[in-house]
Amino acid sequence: MAVCIAVIAKENYPLYIRSTPTENELKFHYMVHTSLDMVDEKISAMGKALVDQRELYLGLLYPTEDYKVYGYVTNSKVKFVMVVDSSNTALRDNEIRSMFRKLHNSYTDVMCNPFYNPGDRIQSRAFDNMVTSMMIQVC
Amino acid sequence: MEGLTLSDAEQKYYSDLFSYCDIESTKKVVVNGRVLELFRAAQLPNDVVLQIMELCGATRLGYFGRSQFYIALKLVAVAQSGFPLRVESINTVKDLPLPRFVASKNEQESRHAASYSSDSENQGSYSGVIPPPPGRGQVKKGSVSHDTVQPRTSADAQEPASPVVSPQQSPPTSPHTWRKHSRHPSGGNSDRPLAGPGPFWSPFGEAQSGSSAGDAVWSGHSPPPPQENWVSFADTPPTSTLLTMHPASVQDQTTVRTVASATSAIEIRRQSSSYDDPWKITDEQRQYYVNQFKTIQPDLNGFIPGSAAKEFFTKSKLPILELSHIWELSDFDKDGALTLDEFCAAFHLVVARKNGYDLPEKLPESLMPKLIDLEDSADVGDQPGEVGYSGSPAEAPPSKSPSMPSLNQTWPELNQSSEDTAIVHPVPIRMTPSKIHMQEMELKRTGSDHTNPTSPLLVKPSDLSEENKINSSVKFASGNTVDGYSSSDSFTSDPEQIGSNVTRQRSHSGTSPDNTAPPPPPPRPQPSHSRSSSLDMNRTFTVTTGQQQVGVVAHPPAVPPRPQPSQAPGPAVHRPVDADGLITHTSTSPQQIPEQPNFADFSQFEVFAASNVNEEQDDEAEKHPEVLPAEKASDPANSLRVAKADSKTEEKTAASAPTNVSKGTTPLAPPPKPVRRRLKSEDELRPEVDEHTQKTGVLAAVLASQPSIPRSVGKDKKAIQASIRRNKETNTVLARLNSELQQQLKDVLEERISLEVQLEQLRPFSHL
């Protein structure tokens, strides 16, 4: 259901970004980039003391006309950003959460791979498959 | 690549050809030279060949992968049949004859002489493709001087002169290559470069040399080899795709086989083997992997950490990306470490990749690590792989192998909830009291074994402990000490523990076949009892009582006239019976005991069963235990108790044995009670007993159900609720029993007083 899914590293560079190729992908890249500000805003809003309790799911970062952007940040400040189509009204918050959870799990699996160096681009096929499955519905 | 559908024959044939061309035994890429030779042998004009190459994508890729090769072969067939070369034609042309490759006879002969590795051989073989290759074996040998095993493949390829035959020729390519290598070793048994993954890394390049060496060796064998190859393929089951080494068998077979006969067999084999499961690991391979595993991690049950595995596999010189993919495939439980199974799978994948196989997207089934206890409790079942419960991110399962380590190991203690979920299932068992009883008993038994949780149960006051002792000593007819023990355990004062224990025990009982001794069957009927709470008890009681009853009946005398908890009937009735015995015992205790049989059962049971824990019951239970122990023979007591429950449980006592056991296990009190009951006029007790038995039955049922908990994983909640209900009922029943027993106690006390008075009166006389 997602139109674009991105994994941003702690230093705010993308580890993985993928969008449905139907449109100008660059637009999505920009959206993700700008959403990072929102993510930082939400993170800092929690305050340092709440880092532990900070919820991983950030929720809707900002809606645009056509799209809604959701964010999720892990405890290691790796961010997942998901852009969904606004026309997908049926998409509930819970579903978004579950999608992020799946993303997080897959990301963890990638991390577990000793051949993966943290900070590298994610090139795992399993991760790709999982993301594809999440994005397939969009089409 | 366009989707390519091949018939079996085609597939085999192509596979053979592929292995033939796969000089380097990479299983992935065929040497262009060979392929070109092959195509030339197809007697197609060069431009057609070029076109074919283009179409199949080889020019694009720069090499002939397996799929490209197959497509190319198909296109060759298409071209040879005169159809226009189109991408679609590979699939659309039906009944395409196998591509024909012309080879000269000389080739065949030379093959004999030469090592099989030679394209010419292949080509020779191909020539024989169409014409039945009786001499195939030899033809194959042909002239070729393939360095690689290809000759064998070619030989095989030749075999398949006819479509039917072709399959034979196309033994799994990998096995093919392997075979050759293996041949080498067999021929010269030099280290098989490919044979062992061991020499893998470095000798990858040596493979070729090995093969060439092998070729030389083969040339010696020439006649047999072709057939061997051919046969070997047949022989070597798919498992050997990668590293088949059955030189011996191959040789044998070669001689024996005739193309025709072999063909069918081979085909079948090949089909099944090569195509169905190219990922199977042979024993040799497995041994090799295990040895390699040992070099990294001496403990075969341990893990190889990711970093070590990374180093190790990096030596294979595969690209990191592929290694990463292999890791993803093989690290089944996603914990960043490799167990032996995972390691073997990973190693196998590396070997496959090195040999040219494409990595699968999903781990093949034959490579899935066998999770150990995956499903003993859980449904591991089929999917050993399912282990991948990488549930929460960054959480490594405690143990790799068992997918449900927590369930397996921790269930007694770890989350009771999980336990409950896993174990509580049995609760529904109510249906068959006996079963439940049995389960409970088992559960209790096992639970007592584990007893971790039971320990809290053991908190019971000393009474219980006494009872325990008694129980243990008692051993109802059916009761096991364990049961008695467990029952006492079940008494744990701690409700939760009890509940958990119960659940645990239930699961045990459920799972353990002890229940086989059908606990007093009927006891359970009570599920519908209003006092269902007591049902369990009844169950337990019934079980115990049943058993007890039997036993009791057997030795009624054993049971001191326990005033069977004449719950209903005047205690006096019981009392007299019991009184004697009772009086002998501590005045109060015996009375209580007899009366309490049910109580004890219930309380015990409840304590044991109810997570809610009815404090009262506990108290009662405590009382009972006290009484019981005092009572005496725990057996009789137990039997009484059981008997109490018996009245009800009598019906259930059918399963008595188990119930007894369970009862014994659960509450200490119950066991004695049943015994007592038995002694008591069962009739008298009947009415009460009925109630009690019902209660006990309930309890028993509950208890029984608990053991069964593990059974019905999904019924935890229901089980819990049921057990709660039962416990409550048991509570009420016990309360009633309590009051009755109190009454009896009072009566007995009065009697005692009167007797004492009489004694006093008489004493002066004595003085006189």
CSV table of C-alpha atoms in Angstrom, one decimal, chain B residues 393-662:
chain,number,residue,atom,x,y,z
B,393,PRO,CA,13.6,-7.1,16.2
B,394,ALA,CA,17.0,-7.6,17.6
B,395,GLU,CA,15.8,-10.3,19.7
B,396,ALA,CA,17.7,-13.5,19.4
B,397,PRO,CA,15.8,-16.5,20.4
B,398,PRO,CA,17.3,-18.1,23.4
B,399,SER,CA,18.1,-21.2,21.5
B,400,LYS,CA,18.4,-21.6,18.0
B,401,SER,CA,17.2,-25.0,17.5
B,402,PRO,CA,14.0,-25.2,19.2
B,403,SER,CA,11.8,-22.8,17.8
B,404,MET,CA,9.9,-22.6,20.9
B,405,PRO,CA,12.5,-22.8,23.4
B,406,SER,CA,10.5,-20.9,25.8
B,407,LEU,CA,7.7,-23.2,25.5
B,408,ASN,CA,9.7,-26.2,25.8
B,409,GLN,CA,12.0,-25.3,28.5
B,410,THR,CA,10.4,-22.7,30.4
B,411,TRP,CA,6.9,-23.6,30.4
B,412,PRO,CA,6.7,-24.6,33.9
B,413,GLU,CA,8.0,-21.4,35.0
B,414,LEU,CA,8.3,-18.9,32.4
B,415,ASN,CA,5.4,-17.2,31.5
B,416,GLN,CA,2.7,-19.0,32.9
B,417,SER,CA,0.7,-17.4,30.4
B,418,SER,CA,2.5,-19.1,27.7
B,419,GLU,CA,2.3,-22.1,29.7
B,420,ASP,CA,-1.3,-21.6,30.1
B,421,THR,CA,-1.7,-21.1,26.5
B,422,ALA,CA,0.4,-24.0,25.7
B,423,ILE,CA,-0.7,-26.1,28.4
B,424,VAL,CA,-4.0,-25.0,29.4
B,425,HIS,CA,-5.5,-26.5,26.5
B,426,PRO,CA,-6.1,-29.7,28.1
B,427,VAL,CA,-8.6,-28.1,30.3
B,428,PRO,CA,-11.3,-28.5,27.8
B,429,ILE,CA,-10.8,-32.0,28.3
B,430,ARG,CA,-13.5,-32.0,30.7
B,431,MET,CA,-15.2,-34.0,28.3
B,432,THR,CA,-13.7,-37.1,29.3
B,433,PRO,CA,-13.2,-37.1,32.9
B,434,SER,CA,-11.0,-40.0,32.8
B,435,LYS,CA,-8.9,-38.5,30.3
B,436,ILE,CA,-8.7,-35.4,32.2
B,437,HIS,CA,-7.9,-37.2,35.2
B,438,MET,CA,-5.3,-39.0,33.5
B,439,GLN,CA,-3.9,-35.9,32.2
B,440,GLU,CA,-4.1,-34.2,35.4
B,441,MET,CA,-2.5,-37.0,36.9
B,442,GLU,CA,0.1,-37.0,34.4
B,443,LEU,CA,0.4,-33.4,34.7
B,444,LYS,CA,0.7,-33.6,38.3
B,445,ARG,CA,3.1,-36.3,38.0
B,446,THR,CA,5.2,-34.5,35.6
B,447,GLY,CA,4.5,-31.3,37.2
B,448,SER,CA,5.7,-32.6,40.4
B,449,ASP,CA,8.7,-33.7,38.6
B,450,HIS,CA,9.4,-30.3,37.4
B,451,THR,CA,8.0,-28.9,40.3
B,452,ASN,CA,9.3,-25.6,40.0
B,453,PRO,CA,6.1,-24.1,40.4
B,454,THR,CA,5.1,-26.7,42.6
B,455,SER,CA,7.4,-25.5,45.1
B,456,PRO,CA,5.2,-22.7,46.0
B,457,LEU,CA,2.6,-25.2,46.3
B,458,LEU,CA,4.7,-26.9,48.7
B,459,VAL,CA,4.4,-23.9,50.7
B,460,LYS,CA,1.5,-25.6,52.2
B,461,PRO,CA,1.6,-25.9,55.7
B,462,SER,CA,3.4,-28.6,57.3
B,463,ASP,CA,0.2,-30.4,57.2
B,464,LEU,CA,0.4,-30.8,53.7
B,465,SER,CA,3.8,-31.9,53.9
B,466,GLU,CA,2.8,-34.4,56.2
B,467,GLU,CA,0.1,-35.4,53.9
B,468,ASN,CA,2.6,-35.5,51.2
B,469,LYS,CA,4.5,-37.8,53.1
B,470,ILE,CA,1.5,-39.7,53.8
B,471,ASN,CA,0.5,-39.6,50.3
B,472,SER,CA,3.8,-40.6,49.2
B,473,SER,CA,3.7,-43.4,51.4
B,474,VAL,CA,0.3,-44.1,50.8
B,475,LYS,CA,0.3,-44.7,47.2
B,476,PHE,CA,-3.1,-45.4,46.5
B,477,ALA,CA,-3.8,-48.3,44.5
B,478,SER,CA,-3.2,-46.4,41.5
B,479,GLY,CA,-1.7,-43.4,43.0
B,480,ASN,CA,1.9,-42.9,42.4
B,481,THR,CA,4.0,-41.3,44.8
B,482,VAL,CA,4.6,-38.9,42.3
B,483,ASP,CA,1.1,-38.2,42.1
B,484,GLY,CA,0.8,-37.8,45.7
B,485,TYR,CA,3.6,-35.7,45.6
B,486,SER,CA,2.4,-33.6,42.9
B,487,SER,CA,-0.9,-33.4,44.5
B,488,SER,CA,0.7,-32.0,47.4
B,489,ASP,CA,2.5,-29.8,45.2
B,490,SER,CA,-0.6,-28.7,43.7
B,491,PHE,CA,-1.7,-27.6,46.9
B,492,THR,CA,0.7,-24.9,46.9
B,493,SER,CA,-0.8,-22.2,48.7
B,494,ASP,CA,0.1,-19.9,46.0
B,495,PRO,CA,-2.8,-19.7,43.8
B,496,GLU,CA,-1.0,-18.7,40.8
B,497,GLN,CA,1.5,-21.2,41.2
B,498,ILE,CA,-1.1,-23.6,41.7
B,499,GLY,CA,-2.8,-22.5,38.7
B,500,SER,CA,0.3,-22.6,36.8
B,501,ASN,CA,1.2,-25.8,38.3
B,502,VAL,CA,-2.0,-27.1,37.6
B,503,THR,CA,-1.7,-26.0,34.2
B,504,ARG,CA,1.6,-27.4,34.0
B,505,GLN,CA,0.6,-30.5,35.4
B,506,ARG,CA,-2.3,-30.5,33.2
B,507,SER,CA,-0.2,-30.3,30.3
B,508,HIS,CA,1.9,-33.0,31.6
B,509,SER,CA,-0.9,-35.1,32.2
B,510,GLY,CA,-2.3,-34.2,29.0
B,511,THR,CA,0.8,-34.9,27.2
B,512,SER,CA,2.0,-37.7,29.1
B,513,PRO,CA,0.5,-40.9,28.3
B,514,ASP,CA,0.1,-41.7,31.9
B,515,ASN,CA,-3.4,-41.0,31.5
B,516,THR,CA,-3.5,-44.1,29.7
B,517,ALA,CA,-4.6,-45.6,32.9
B,518,PRO,CA,-7.9,-44.2,32.2
B,519,PRO,CA,-8.7,-42.3,35.2
B,520,PRO,CA,-12.0,-42.9,36.6
B,521,PRO,CA,-13.8,-42.2,33.6
B,522,PRO,CA,-17.0,-41.0,34.8
B,523,PRO,CA,-15.7,-38.6,37.2
B,524,ARG,CA,-15.8,-36.1,34.6
B,525,PRO,CA,-19.2,-36.3,33.6
B,526,GLN,CA,-19.5,-33.5,35.8
B,527,PRO,CA,-18.5,-30.9,33.5
B,528,SER,CA,-22.0,-30.1,33.5
B,529,HIS,CA,-22.3,-30.1,37.2
B,530,SER,CA,-23.1,-27.0,38.7
B,531,ARG,CA,-20.6,-27.6,41.1
B,532,SER,CA,-18.3,-28.1,38.3
B,533,SER,CA,-15.7,-26.6,40.4
B,534,SER,CA,-15.7,-29.6,42.4
B,535,LEU,CA,-15.8,-31.7,39.3
B,536,ASP,CA,-12.2,-31.5,39.0
B,537,MET,CA,-11.8,-32.5,42.4
B,538,ASN,CA,-14.2,-35.1,41.7
B,539,ARG,CA,-12.2,-36.0,38.9
B,540,THR,CA,-9.2,-36.2,40.9
B,541,PHE,CA,-11.0,-37.7,43.6
B,542,THR,CA,-12.8,-40.0,41.4
B,543,VAL,CA,-9.6,-41.0,40.0
B,544,THR,CA,-8.1,-41.4,43.2
B,545,THR,CA,-11.1,-42.6,44.8
B,546,GLY,CA,-11.8,-44.9,42.0
B,547,GLN,CA,-8.5,-46.3,42.5
B,548,GLN,CA,-8.8,-46.0,46.0
B,549,GLN,CA,-12.1,-47.4,46.0
B,550,VAL,CA,-10.7,-50.3,44.4
B,551,GLY,CA,-8.0,-50.4,46.7
B,552,VAL,CA,-10.1,-49.4,49.5
B,553,VAL,CA,-12.5,-52.0,48.8
B,554,ALA,CA,-9.7,-54.3,48.7
B,555,HIS,CA,-8.6,-53.3,52.0
B,556,PRO,CA,-11.3,-51.6,53.8
B,557,PRO,CA,-9.8,-52.6,57.0
B,558,ALA,CA,-6.9,-50.6,56.1
B,559,VAL,CA,-8.9,-47.6,56.4
B,560,PRO,CA,-9.8,-47.0,59.8
B,561,PRO,CA,-13.4,-46.4,60.1
B,562,ARG,CA,-12.9,-43.2,58.6
B,563,PRO,CA,-16.0,-41.5,59.1
B,564,GLN,CA,-16.3,-41.1,55.5
B,565,PRO,CA,-16.9,-37.6,55.3
B,566,SER,CA,-20.3,-38.3,56.0
B,567,GLN,CA,-20.9,-35.1,54.6
B,568,ALA,CA,-24.4,-35.5,54.2
B,569,PRO,CA,-25.5,-38.3,56.3
B,570,GLY,CA,-25.1,-37.8,59.8
B,571,PRO,CA,-21.6,-37.6,60.7
B,572,ALA,CA,-22.5,-39.9,63.4
B,573,VAL,CA,-23.0,-42.6,61.0
B,574,HIS,CA,-19.7,-42.0,59.7
B,575,ARG,CA,-18.3,-41.1,62.9
B,576,PRO,CA,-18.9,-44.3,64.5
B,577,VAL,CA,-17.1,-45.9,61.8
B,578,ASP,CA,-14.5,-43.4,61.8
B,579,ALA,CA,-14.8,-42.6,65.3
B,580,ASP,CA,-13.0,-45.7,66.3
B,581,GLY,CA,-10.3,-45.0,64.1
B,582,LEU,CA,-10.7,-41.5,64.6
B,583,ILE,CA,-10.6,-41.6,68.1
B,584,THR,CA,-7.6,-43.5,68.0
B,585,HIS,CA,-6.1,-40.8,66.0
B,586,THR,CA,-6.1,-37.5,67.2
B,587,SER,CA,-9.5,-36.9,68.0
B,588,THR,CA,-10.0,-34.1,65.8
B,589,SER,CA,-8.0,-35.0,63.0
B,590,PRO,CA,-9.5,-38.3,62.2
B,591,GLN,CA,-12.8,-36.8,62.3
B,592,GLN,CA,-11.7,-34.1,60.2
B,593,ILE,CA,-10.1,-36.4,58.0
B,594,PRO,CA,-12.9,-38.5,57.2
B,595,GLU,CA,-15.0,-35.7,56.8
B,596,GLN,CA,-12.6,-34.0,54.9
B,597,PRO,CA,-11.8,-36.4,52.4
B,598,ASN,CA,-13.7,-34.5,50.1
B,599,PHE,CA,-12.5,-31.4,51.5
B,600,ALA,CA,-9.1,-32.4,51.2
B,601,ASP,CA,-9.7,-33.3,47.8
B,602,PHE,CA,-11.3,-30.3,46.9
B,603,SER,CA,-9.2,-28.0,48.7
B,604,GLN,CA,-6.3,-29.6,47.5
B,605,PHE,CA,-7.6,-29.8,44.2
B,606,GLU,CA,-8.7,-26.3,44.2
B,607,VAL,CA,-5.6,-25.1,45.5
B,608,PHE,CA,-3.9,-27.0,43.0
B,609,ALA,CA,-6.1,-26.3,40.2
B,610,ALA,CA,-7.6,-23.0,40.7
B,611,SER,CA,-5.5,-20.3,39.9
B,612,ASN,CA,-7.8,-18.2,41.8
B,613,VAL,CA,-7.1,-20.2,44.6
B,614,ASN,CA,-9.5,-20.3,47.0
B,615,GLU,CA,-8.0,-19.5,50.2
B,616,GLU,CA,-10.7,-21.3,52.0
B,617,GLN,CA,-9.9,-24.3,50.2
B,618,ASP,CA,-6.4,-23.9,51.0
B,619,ASP,CA,-7.4,-23.7,54.5
B,620,GLU,CA,-9.5,-26.6,54.1
B,621,ALA,CA,-7.0,-28.3,52.3
B,622,GLU,CA,-4.7,-27.6,55.0
B,623,LYS,CA,-7.0,-28.9,57.4
B,624,HIS,CA,-7.5,-31.9,55.4
B,625,PRO,CA,-4.0,-32.7,55.0
B,626,GLU,CA,-3.6,-32.4,58.6
B,627,VAL,CA,-6.4,-34.6,59.2
B,628,LEU,CA,-5.4,-36.9,56.6
B,629,PRO,CA,-2.0,-37.4,57.7
B,630,ALA,CA,-3.2,-37.9,61.1
B,631,GLU,CA,-5.7,-40.1,59.8
B,632,LYS,CA,-3.4,-42.7,59.1
B,633,ALA,CA,-2.7,-44.7,56.4
B,634,SER,CA,-2.5,-42.3,53.8
B,635,ASP,CA,-3.9,-44.8,51.7
B,636,PRO,CA,-7.0,-45.3,53.5
B,637,ALA,CA,-7.1,-41.7,53.9
B,638,ASN,CA,-6.6,-41.2,50.4
B,639,SER,CA,-9.0,-43.7,49.6
B,640,LEU,CA,-11.3,-42.1,51.9
B,641,ARG,CA,-10.8,-38.9,50.4
B,642,VAL,CA,-11.0,-40.4,47.2
B,643,ALA,CA,-13.9,-42.2,48.5
B,644,LYS,CA,-15.5,-39.0,49.3
B,645,ALA,CA,-15.0,-37.9,46.0
B,646,ASP,CA,-15.8,-41.3,45.2
B,647,SER,CA,-19.3,-41.1,45.8
B,648,LYS,CA,-19.3,-38.9,43.0
B,649,THR,CA,-16.3,-40.2,41.7
B,650,GLU,CA,-17.3,-43.6,42.0
B,651,GLU,CA,-18.9,-43.1,38.8
B,652,LYS,CA,-15.8,-41.5,37.8
B,653,THR,CA,-13.7,-43.8,39.6
B,654,ALA,CA,-13.7,-45.8,36.7
B,655,ALA,CA,-10.8,-43.9,35.9
B,656,SER,CA,-10.0,-44.1,39.5
B,657,ALA,CA,-6.6,-45.2,39.0
B,658,PRO,CA,-5.7,-42.2,37.1
B,659,THR,CA,-7.7,-40.1,39.3
B,660,ASN,CA,-6.2,-41.4,42.2
B,661,VAL,CA,-3.0,-40.7,40.7
B,662,SER,CA,-3.9,-37.4,39.8
